[in-house]
Coordinates of C-alpha atoms in Angstrom, one line a residue:
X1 CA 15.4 -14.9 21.5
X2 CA 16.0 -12.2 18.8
X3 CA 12.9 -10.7 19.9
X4 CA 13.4 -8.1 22.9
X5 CA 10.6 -5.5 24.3
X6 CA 9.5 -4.0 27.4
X7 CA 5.7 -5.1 29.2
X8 CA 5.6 -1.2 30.0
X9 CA 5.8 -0.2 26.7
X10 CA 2.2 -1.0 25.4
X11 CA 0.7 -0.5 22.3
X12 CA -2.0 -2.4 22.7
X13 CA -4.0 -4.9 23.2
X14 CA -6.9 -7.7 22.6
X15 CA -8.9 -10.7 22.5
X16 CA -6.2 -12.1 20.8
X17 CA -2.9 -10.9 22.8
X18 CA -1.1 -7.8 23.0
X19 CA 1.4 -5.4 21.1
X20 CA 4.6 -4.0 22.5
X21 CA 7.1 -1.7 21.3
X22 CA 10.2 -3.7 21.0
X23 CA 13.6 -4.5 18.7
X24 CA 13.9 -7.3 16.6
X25 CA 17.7 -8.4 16.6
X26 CA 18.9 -9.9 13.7
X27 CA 22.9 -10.5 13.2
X28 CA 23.9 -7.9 15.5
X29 CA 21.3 -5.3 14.3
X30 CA 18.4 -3.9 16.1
X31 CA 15.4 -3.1 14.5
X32 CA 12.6 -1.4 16.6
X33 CA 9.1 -3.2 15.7
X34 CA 5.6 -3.9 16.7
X35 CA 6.0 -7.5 19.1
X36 CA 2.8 -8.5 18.8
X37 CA 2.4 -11.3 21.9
X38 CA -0.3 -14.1 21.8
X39 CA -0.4 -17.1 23.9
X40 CA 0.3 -20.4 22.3
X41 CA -3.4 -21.9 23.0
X42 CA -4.6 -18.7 20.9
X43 CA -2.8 -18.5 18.1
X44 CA -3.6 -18.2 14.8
X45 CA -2.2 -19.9 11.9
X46 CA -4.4 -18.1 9.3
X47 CA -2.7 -14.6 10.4
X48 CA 0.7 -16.0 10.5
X49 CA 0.0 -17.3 7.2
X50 CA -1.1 -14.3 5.6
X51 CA 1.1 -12.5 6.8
X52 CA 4.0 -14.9 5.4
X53 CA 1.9 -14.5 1.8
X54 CA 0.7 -11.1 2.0
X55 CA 4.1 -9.2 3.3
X56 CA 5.6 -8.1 0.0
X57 CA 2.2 -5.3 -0.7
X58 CA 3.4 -1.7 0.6
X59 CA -0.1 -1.3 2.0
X60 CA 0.2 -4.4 4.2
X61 CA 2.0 -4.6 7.2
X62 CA 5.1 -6.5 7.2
X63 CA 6.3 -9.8 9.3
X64 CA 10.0 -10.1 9.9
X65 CA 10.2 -12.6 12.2
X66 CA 8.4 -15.2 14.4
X67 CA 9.4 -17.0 17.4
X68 CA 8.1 -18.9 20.4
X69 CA 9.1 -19.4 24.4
X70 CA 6.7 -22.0 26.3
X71 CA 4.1 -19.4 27.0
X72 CA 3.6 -17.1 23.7
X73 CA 4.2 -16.4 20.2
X74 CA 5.7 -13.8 18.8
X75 CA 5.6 -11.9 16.0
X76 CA 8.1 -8.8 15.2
X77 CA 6.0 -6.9 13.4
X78 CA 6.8 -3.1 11.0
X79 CA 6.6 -0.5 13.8
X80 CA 4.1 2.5 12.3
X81 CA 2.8 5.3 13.5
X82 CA -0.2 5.2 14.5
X83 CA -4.0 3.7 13.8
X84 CA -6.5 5.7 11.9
X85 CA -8.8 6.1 14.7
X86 CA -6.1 8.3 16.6
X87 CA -6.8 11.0 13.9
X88 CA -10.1 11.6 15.6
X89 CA -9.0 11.4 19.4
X90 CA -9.3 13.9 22.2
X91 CA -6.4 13.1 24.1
X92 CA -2.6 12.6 24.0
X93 CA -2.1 9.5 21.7
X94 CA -4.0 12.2 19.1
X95 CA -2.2 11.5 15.7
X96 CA -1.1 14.7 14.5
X97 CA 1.2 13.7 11.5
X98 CA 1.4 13.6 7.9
X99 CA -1.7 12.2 6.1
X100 CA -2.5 11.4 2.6
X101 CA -5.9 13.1 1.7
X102 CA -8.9 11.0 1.9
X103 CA -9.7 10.3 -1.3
X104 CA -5.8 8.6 -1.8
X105 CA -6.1 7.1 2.0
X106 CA -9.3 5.1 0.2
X107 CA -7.2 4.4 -2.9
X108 CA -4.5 3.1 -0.9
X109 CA -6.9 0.8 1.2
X110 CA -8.9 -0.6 -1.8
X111 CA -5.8 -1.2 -3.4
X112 CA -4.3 -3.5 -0.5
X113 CA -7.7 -5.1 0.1
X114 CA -7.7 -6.2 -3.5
X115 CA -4.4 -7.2 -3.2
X116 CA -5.8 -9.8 -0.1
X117 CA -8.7 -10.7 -1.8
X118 CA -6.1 -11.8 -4.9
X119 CA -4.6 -14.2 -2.7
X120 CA -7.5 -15.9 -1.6
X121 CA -7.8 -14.3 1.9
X122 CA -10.8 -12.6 3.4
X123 CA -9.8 -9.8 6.2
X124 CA -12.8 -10.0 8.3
X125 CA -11.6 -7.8 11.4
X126 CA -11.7 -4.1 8.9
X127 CA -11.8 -0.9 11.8
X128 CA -10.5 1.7 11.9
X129 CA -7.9 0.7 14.5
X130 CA -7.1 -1.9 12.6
X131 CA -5.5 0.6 9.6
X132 CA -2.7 1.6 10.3
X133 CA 0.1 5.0 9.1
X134 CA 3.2 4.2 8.3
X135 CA 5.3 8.1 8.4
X136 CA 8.3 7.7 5.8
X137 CA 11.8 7.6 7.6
X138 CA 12.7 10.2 4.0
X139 CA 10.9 13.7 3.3
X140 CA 10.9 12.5 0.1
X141 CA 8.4 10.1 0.6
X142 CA 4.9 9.7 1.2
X143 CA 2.9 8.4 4.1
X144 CA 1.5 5.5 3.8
X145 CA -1.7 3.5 4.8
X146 CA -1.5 -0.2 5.8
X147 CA -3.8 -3.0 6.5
X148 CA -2.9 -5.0 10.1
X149 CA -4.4 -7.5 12.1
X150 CA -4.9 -10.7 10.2
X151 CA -6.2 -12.5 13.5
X152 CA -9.6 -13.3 12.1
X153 CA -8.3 -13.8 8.3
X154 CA -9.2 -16.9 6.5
X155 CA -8.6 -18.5 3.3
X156 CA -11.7 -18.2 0.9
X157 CA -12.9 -21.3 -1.9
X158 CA -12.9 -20.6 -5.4
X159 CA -16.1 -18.8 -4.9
X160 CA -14.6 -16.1 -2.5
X161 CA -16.3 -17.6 0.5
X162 CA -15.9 -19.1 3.5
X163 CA -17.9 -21.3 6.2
X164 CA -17.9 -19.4 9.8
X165 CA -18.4 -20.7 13.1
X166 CA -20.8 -17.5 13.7
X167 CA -20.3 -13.9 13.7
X168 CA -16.6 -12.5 13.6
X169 CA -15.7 -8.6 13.9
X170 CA -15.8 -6.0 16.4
X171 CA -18.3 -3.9 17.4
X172 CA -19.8 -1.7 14.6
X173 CA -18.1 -2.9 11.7
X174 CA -20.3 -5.5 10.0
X175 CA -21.8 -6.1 6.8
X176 CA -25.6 -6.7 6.8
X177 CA -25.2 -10.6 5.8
X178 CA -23.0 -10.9 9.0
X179 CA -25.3 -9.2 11.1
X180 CA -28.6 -10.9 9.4
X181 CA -27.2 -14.2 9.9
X182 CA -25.6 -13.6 13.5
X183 CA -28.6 -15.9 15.3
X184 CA -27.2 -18.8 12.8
X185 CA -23.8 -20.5 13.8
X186 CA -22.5 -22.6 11.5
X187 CA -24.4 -21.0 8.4
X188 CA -23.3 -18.2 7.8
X189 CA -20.6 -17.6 5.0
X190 CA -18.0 -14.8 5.2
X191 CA -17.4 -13.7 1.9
X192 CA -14.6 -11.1 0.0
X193 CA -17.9 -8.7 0.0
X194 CA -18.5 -8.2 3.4
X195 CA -14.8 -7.1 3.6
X196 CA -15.7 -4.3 0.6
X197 CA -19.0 -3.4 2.8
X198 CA -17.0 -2.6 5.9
X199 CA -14.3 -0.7 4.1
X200 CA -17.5 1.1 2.9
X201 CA -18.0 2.1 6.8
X202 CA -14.6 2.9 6.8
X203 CA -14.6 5.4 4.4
X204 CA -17.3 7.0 5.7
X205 CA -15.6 7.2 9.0
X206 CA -13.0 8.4 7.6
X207 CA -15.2 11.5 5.9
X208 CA -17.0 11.9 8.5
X209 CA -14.1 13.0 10.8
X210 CA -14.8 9.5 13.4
X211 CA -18.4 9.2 12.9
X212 CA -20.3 6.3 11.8
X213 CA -22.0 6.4 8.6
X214 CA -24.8 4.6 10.0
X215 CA -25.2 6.5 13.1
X216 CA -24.5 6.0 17.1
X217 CA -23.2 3.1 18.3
X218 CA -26.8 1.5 19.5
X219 CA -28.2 2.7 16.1
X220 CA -25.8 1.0 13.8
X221 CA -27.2 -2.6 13.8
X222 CA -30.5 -1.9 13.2
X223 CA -29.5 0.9 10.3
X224 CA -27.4 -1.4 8.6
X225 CA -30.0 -4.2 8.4
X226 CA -32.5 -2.0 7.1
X227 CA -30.2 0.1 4.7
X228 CA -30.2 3.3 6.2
X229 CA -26.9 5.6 6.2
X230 CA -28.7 7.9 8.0
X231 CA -25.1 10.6 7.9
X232 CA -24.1 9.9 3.9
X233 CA -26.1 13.4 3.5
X234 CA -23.5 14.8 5.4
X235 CA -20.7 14.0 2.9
X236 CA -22.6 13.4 0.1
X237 CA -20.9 16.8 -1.7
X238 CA -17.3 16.2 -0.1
X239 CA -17.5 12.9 -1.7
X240 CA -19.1 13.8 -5.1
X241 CA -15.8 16.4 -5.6
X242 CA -13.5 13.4 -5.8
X243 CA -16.0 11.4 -7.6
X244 CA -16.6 8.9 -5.2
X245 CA -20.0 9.0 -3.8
X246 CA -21.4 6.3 -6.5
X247 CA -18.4 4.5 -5.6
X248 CA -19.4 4.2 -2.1
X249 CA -23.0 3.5 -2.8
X250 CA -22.2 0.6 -4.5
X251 CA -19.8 -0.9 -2.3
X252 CA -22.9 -0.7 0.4
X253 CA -25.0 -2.1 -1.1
X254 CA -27.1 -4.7 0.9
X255 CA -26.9 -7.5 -2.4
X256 CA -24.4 -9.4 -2.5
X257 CA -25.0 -9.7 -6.4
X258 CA -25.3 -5.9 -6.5
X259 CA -22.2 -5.3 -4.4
X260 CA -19.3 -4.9 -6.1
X261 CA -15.6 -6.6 -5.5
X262 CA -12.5 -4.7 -4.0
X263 CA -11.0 -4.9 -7.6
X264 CA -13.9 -3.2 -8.9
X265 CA -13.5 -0.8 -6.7
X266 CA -9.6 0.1 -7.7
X267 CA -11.0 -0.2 -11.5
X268 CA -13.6 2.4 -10.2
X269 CA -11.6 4.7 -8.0
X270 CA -9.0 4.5 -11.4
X271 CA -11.2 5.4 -13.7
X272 CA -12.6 8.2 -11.8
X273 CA -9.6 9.9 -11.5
X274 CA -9.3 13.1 -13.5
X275 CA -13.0 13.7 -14.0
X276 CA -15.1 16.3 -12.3
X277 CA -18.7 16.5 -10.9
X278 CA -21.2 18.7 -12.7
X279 CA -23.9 19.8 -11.2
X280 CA -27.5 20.3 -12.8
X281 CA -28.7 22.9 -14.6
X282 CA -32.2 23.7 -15.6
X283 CA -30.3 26.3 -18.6
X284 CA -31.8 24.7 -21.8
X285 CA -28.3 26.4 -23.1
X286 CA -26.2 25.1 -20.3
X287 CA -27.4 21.6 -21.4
X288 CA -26.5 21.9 -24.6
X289 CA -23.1 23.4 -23.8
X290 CA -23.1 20.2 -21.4
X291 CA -24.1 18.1 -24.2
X292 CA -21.7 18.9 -26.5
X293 CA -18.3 19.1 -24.2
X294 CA -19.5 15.4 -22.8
X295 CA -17.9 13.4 -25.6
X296 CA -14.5 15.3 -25.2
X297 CA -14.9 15.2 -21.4
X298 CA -15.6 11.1 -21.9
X299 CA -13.1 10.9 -24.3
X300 CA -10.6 12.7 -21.7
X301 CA -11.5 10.5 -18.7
X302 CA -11.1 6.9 -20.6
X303 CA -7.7 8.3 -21.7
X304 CA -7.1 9.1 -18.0
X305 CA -8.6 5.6 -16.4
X306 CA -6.2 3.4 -18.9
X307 CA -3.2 5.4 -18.0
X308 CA -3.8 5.2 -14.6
X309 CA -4.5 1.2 -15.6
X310 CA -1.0 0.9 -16.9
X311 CA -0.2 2.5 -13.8
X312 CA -1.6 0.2 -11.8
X313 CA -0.4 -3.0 -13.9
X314 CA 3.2 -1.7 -13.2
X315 CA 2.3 -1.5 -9.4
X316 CA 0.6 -5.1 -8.7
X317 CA 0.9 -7.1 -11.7
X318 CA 3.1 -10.6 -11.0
X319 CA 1.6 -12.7 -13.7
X320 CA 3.3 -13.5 -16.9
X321 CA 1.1 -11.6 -18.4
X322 CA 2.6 -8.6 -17.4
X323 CA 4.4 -7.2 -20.7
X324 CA 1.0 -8.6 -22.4
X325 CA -1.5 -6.6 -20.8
X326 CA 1.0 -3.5 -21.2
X327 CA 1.0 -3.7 -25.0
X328 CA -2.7 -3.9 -25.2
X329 CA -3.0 -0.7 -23.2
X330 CA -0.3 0.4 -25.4
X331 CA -2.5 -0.8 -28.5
X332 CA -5.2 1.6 -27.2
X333 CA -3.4 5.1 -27.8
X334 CA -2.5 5.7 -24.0
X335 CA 0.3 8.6 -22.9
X336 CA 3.3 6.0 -21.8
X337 CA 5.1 9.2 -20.8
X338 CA 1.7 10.5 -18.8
X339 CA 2.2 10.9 -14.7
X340 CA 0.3 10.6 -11.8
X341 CA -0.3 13.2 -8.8
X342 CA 3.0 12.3 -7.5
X343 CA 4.7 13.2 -10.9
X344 CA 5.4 9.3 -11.1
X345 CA 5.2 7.5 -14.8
X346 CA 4.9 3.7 -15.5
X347 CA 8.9 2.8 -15.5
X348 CA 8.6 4.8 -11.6
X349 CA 5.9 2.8 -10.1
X350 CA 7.0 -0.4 -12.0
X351 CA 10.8 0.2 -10.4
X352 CA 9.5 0.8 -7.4
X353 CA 6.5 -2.0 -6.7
X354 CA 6.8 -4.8 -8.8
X355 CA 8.5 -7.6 -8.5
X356 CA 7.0 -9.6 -11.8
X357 CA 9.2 -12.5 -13.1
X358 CA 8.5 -10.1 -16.6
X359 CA 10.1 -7.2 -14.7
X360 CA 13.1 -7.1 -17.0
X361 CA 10.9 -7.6 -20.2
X362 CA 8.6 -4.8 -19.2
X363 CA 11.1 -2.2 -18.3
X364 CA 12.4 -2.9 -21.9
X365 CA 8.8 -2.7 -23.3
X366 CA 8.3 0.8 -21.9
X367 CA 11.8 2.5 -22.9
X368 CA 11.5 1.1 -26.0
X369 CA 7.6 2.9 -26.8
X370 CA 8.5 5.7 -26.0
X371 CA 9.1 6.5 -21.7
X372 CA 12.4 8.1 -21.3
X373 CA 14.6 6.7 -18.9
X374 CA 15.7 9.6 -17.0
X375 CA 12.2 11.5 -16.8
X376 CA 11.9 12.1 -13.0
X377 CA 9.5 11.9 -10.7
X378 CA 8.2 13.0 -6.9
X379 CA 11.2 15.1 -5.9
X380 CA 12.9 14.2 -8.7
X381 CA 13.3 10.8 -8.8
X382 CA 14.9 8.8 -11.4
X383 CA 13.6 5.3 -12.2
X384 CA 16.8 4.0 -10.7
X385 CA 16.3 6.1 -7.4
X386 CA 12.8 4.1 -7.7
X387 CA 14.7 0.7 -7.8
X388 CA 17.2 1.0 -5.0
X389 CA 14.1 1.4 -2.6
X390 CA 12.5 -2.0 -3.8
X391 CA 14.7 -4.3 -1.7
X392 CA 12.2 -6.8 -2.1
X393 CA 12.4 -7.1 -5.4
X394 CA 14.6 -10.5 -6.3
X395 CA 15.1 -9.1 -10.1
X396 CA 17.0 -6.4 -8.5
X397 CA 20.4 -6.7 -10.1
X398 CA 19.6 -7.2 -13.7
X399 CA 16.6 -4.1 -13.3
X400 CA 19.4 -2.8 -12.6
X401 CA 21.9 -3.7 -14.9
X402 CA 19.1 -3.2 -17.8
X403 CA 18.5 0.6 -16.9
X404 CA 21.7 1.1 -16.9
X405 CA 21.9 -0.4 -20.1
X406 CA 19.1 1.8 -21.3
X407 CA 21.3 4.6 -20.5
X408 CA 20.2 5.3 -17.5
X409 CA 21.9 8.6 -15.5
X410 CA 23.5 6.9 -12.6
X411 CA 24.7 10.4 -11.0
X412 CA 20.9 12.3 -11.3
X413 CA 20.4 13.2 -7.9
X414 CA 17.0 14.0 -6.0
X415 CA 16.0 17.5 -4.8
X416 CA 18.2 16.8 -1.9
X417 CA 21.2 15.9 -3.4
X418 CA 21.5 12.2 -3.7
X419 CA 22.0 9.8 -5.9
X420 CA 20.9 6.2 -6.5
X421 CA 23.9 5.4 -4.1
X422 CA 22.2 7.0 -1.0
X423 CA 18.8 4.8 -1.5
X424 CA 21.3 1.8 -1.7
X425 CA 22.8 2.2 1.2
X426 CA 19.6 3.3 3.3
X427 CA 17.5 0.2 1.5
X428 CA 19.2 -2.5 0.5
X429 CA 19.6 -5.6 2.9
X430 CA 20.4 -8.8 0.6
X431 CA 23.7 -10.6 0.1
X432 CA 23.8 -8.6 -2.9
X433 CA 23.9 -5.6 -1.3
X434 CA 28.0 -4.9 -2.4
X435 CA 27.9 -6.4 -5.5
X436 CA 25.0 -4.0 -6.5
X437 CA 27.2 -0.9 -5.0
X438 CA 30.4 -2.3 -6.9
X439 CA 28.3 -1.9 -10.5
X440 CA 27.4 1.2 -9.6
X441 CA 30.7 2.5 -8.5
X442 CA 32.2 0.8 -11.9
X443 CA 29.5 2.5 -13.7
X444 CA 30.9 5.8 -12.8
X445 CA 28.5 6.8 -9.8
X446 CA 30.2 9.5 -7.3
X447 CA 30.3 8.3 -3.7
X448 CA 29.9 11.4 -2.4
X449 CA 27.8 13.8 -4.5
X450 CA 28.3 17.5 -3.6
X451 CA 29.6 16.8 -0.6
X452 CA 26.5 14.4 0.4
X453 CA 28.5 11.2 2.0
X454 CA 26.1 7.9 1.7
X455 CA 28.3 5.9 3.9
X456 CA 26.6 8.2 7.1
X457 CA 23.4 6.4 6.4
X458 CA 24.4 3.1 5.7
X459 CA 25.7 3.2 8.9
X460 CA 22.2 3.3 10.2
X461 CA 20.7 0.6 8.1
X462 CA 19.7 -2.0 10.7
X463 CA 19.2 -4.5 8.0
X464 CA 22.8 -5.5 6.9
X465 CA 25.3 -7.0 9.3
X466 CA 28.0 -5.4 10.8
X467 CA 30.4 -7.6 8.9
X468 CA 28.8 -6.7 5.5
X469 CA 28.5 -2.7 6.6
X470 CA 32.5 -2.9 7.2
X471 CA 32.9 -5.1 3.9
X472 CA 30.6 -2.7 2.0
X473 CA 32.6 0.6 3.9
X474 CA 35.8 -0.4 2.5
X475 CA 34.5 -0.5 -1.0
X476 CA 33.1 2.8 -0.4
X477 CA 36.6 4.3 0.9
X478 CA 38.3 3.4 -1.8
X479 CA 36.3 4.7 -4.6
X480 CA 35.8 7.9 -2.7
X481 CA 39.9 8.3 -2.4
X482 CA 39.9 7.2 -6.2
X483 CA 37.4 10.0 -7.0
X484 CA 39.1 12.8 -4.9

């Protein structure tokens, strides 16, 4: 079996099996992962299939492998760091690490959900211990949030239902349809809404540093039903300062007509972004002051919400209609060149994220209006830096070859000294691994930038073979002796 761990080593476990800390061998390689362990009577083919459609999103948890013995599946799963409810323990397996700040933590999270929703799947098993941290293996890189545990997912009818055999969840993590509807086997209907209702709950967990919004564990039920989140007082102002306290409201609210979708809630949490909460004033003169900077303020956060919108076109956009929707953004008088917090533009995040059958067309759309190729990014990035860490992306070689084209700087190094030549080697995993290195190298790239040698780290990429690390190594030598 290529799947090896140790019962001792624990991670977990549930009513549907348990997770180990284990390796994944593949060709030689090892790759330490999650083994997630479920007898063969229990498993579930809707989490193996979601997982299968849903592993390319960087804020779902990835499926390299599954295998079976005459006992169990298995599935080796990404190894990360640690749950979200392990931020709020009292003990040892206290999470202690790099965190986004809340606000981008519920980005992140809408983000994937929507992502889920897209394909047709309803979660229906949102906790907290079911979100998971992923720390970055780079200083360079940012933590990220990811959605796990697909046991209790389910494919969802053109309406964005589905028919349930009863209630499904854990605990205290149920929309009020679910737990209205409990009594009634067989009726009820999980829908993509309950999903954005119990994200709602974990938000407000997350706020309220491991509380429940709706109160103690036997008041929950009953609060929910009758729409009371008795502690929202209690983070009402922490949540107004990042604007998203009507964003919350709305995604708990107790219609299902009302309630609005986990894409509305990215659309929301974009166009929010940039704007700030004003408080009331009674000032007949600080009204009119008020009145009279709204329009530029409006004016300042549309501007703001359709950049971020290109943004987030070049992040999960895999339609044909990719370079289409850009030009009407375009159309509208956005800032190509404008950033986000992490100093990335639109060519970064497209680079990085998308994998579009347009990808090609796109990156020519935006050098061509205007977005310079070399602009840099989060610790100073290139768009090309961007690429080499999207080894899922099966456009790879001609992004590539296009940027280039584009005149592209293939020696800009990052704050730490490499080049796109180090993210190669650290990323890459595909058959195309050397041919990818060989353009680069005939493209001028140094192999060893300042005296920062790449071929230490492809070394430790677990992903490539031994036979194509020494293939790839003996390119490397010889363009390093043929630089000096």
């Amino acid at each position: 079996m290529k799947i090896k761990f140790d019962q001792r080593d624990k991670l977990g476990s549930g009513g549907f099996g348990s997770v180990f800390k284990g390796e994944f061998k593949n060709d030689g390689v090892c790759l330490a992962v999650a083994v997630k362990r479920v007898l063969l009577d229990e498993v579930n083919a809707n989490e193996e299939k979601a997982l299968r459609e849903l592993e390319t999103h960087p804020n779902i948890v990835q499926l390299f492998h599954c295998e079976s013995d005459d006992n169990f599946r298995y599935y080796a799963m990404e190894l990360c760091n640690a749950s979200l409810d392990q931020l709020f323990l009292n003990s040892e397996k206290k999470y202690d690490g790099p965190i986004p700040p809340n606000i981008e933590v519920f980005r992140q999270l809408a983000v994937g959900l929507a992502y889920i929703h897209s394909k047709k799947f309803i979660h229906r098993d949102i906790k907290p211990e079911n979100v998971l941290i992923k720390r970055p293996p780079r200083q360079d890189e940012e933590t990220i949030i990811k959605w796990a545990d697909f046991g209790l997912s389910k494919d969802v009818n053109e309406r964005g239902t589905r028919r349930l055999s009863g209630i499904k969840g854990t605990n205290t993590w149920f929309a009020p349809e679910s737990l209205k509807n409990a009594q009634e086997a067989g009726k009820l209907r999980g829908t993509v809404k309950s999903d954005v209702f119990v994200l709602g709950l974990v938000v407000g967990y997350l706020f309220l540093n491991g509380e429940h919004l709706y109160g103690s564990e036997i008041e929950v039920h009953g609060n929910i039903i009758n729409q009371r989140p008795i502690k929202i007082r209690e983070i009402a102002t922490k949540l107004r300062e990042c604007n998203a306290y009507n964003i919350l409201s709305h995604m708990l609210e107790d219609d299902l007509k009302i309630r609005i979708t986990s894409a509305q809630v990215v659309d929301e949490l974009s166009n929010s972004r940039g704007t700030a909460h004003t408080p009331e004033s009674n000032n007949h003169l600080d009204n009119f002051l008020l009145d009279s900077n709204r329009i530029a303020r409006e004016e300042k956060s549309h501007r703001i919400a359709r950049e971020e919108e290109l943004r987030r076109l070049c992040a999960l956009e895999n339609s044909s209609d990719l370079t289409i929707e850009i030009e009407k953004l375009i159309k509208k008088g956005i800032d190509i060149k404008a950033k986000d917090r992490f100093r990335k533009n639109a060519l970064h995040i497209l680079c990085e994220l998308n994998s579009s059958s347009t990808l090609i067309d796109a990156i020519i759309l935006l050098i061509e209006q205007g977005i310079d190729v070399n602009a840099k990014g989060n610790h100073e990035l290139n768009a090309l830096h961007y690429l080499c860490r999207n080894k899922t992306n099966p456009s790879f070689m001609d992004a590539m070859k296009t940027l280039i084209e584009k005149g592209i700087d293939v020696n800009a190094t990052n704050k730490y000294g490499e080049n796109a030549l180090h993210f190669l080697c650290g990323n890459y995993s595909t058959s195309n691994s050397e041919e990818a290195i060989r353009i680069l190298i005939q493209n001028g790239i140094r192999v060893i930038p300042n005296g920062n040698d790449p071929r230490s780290i492809l070394r430790k990429n677990n992903e490539l073979s031994n036979t194509e690390k020494k293939e790839i190594l003996k390119l490397l030598d010889k363009a390093a002796l043929a630089q000096g």
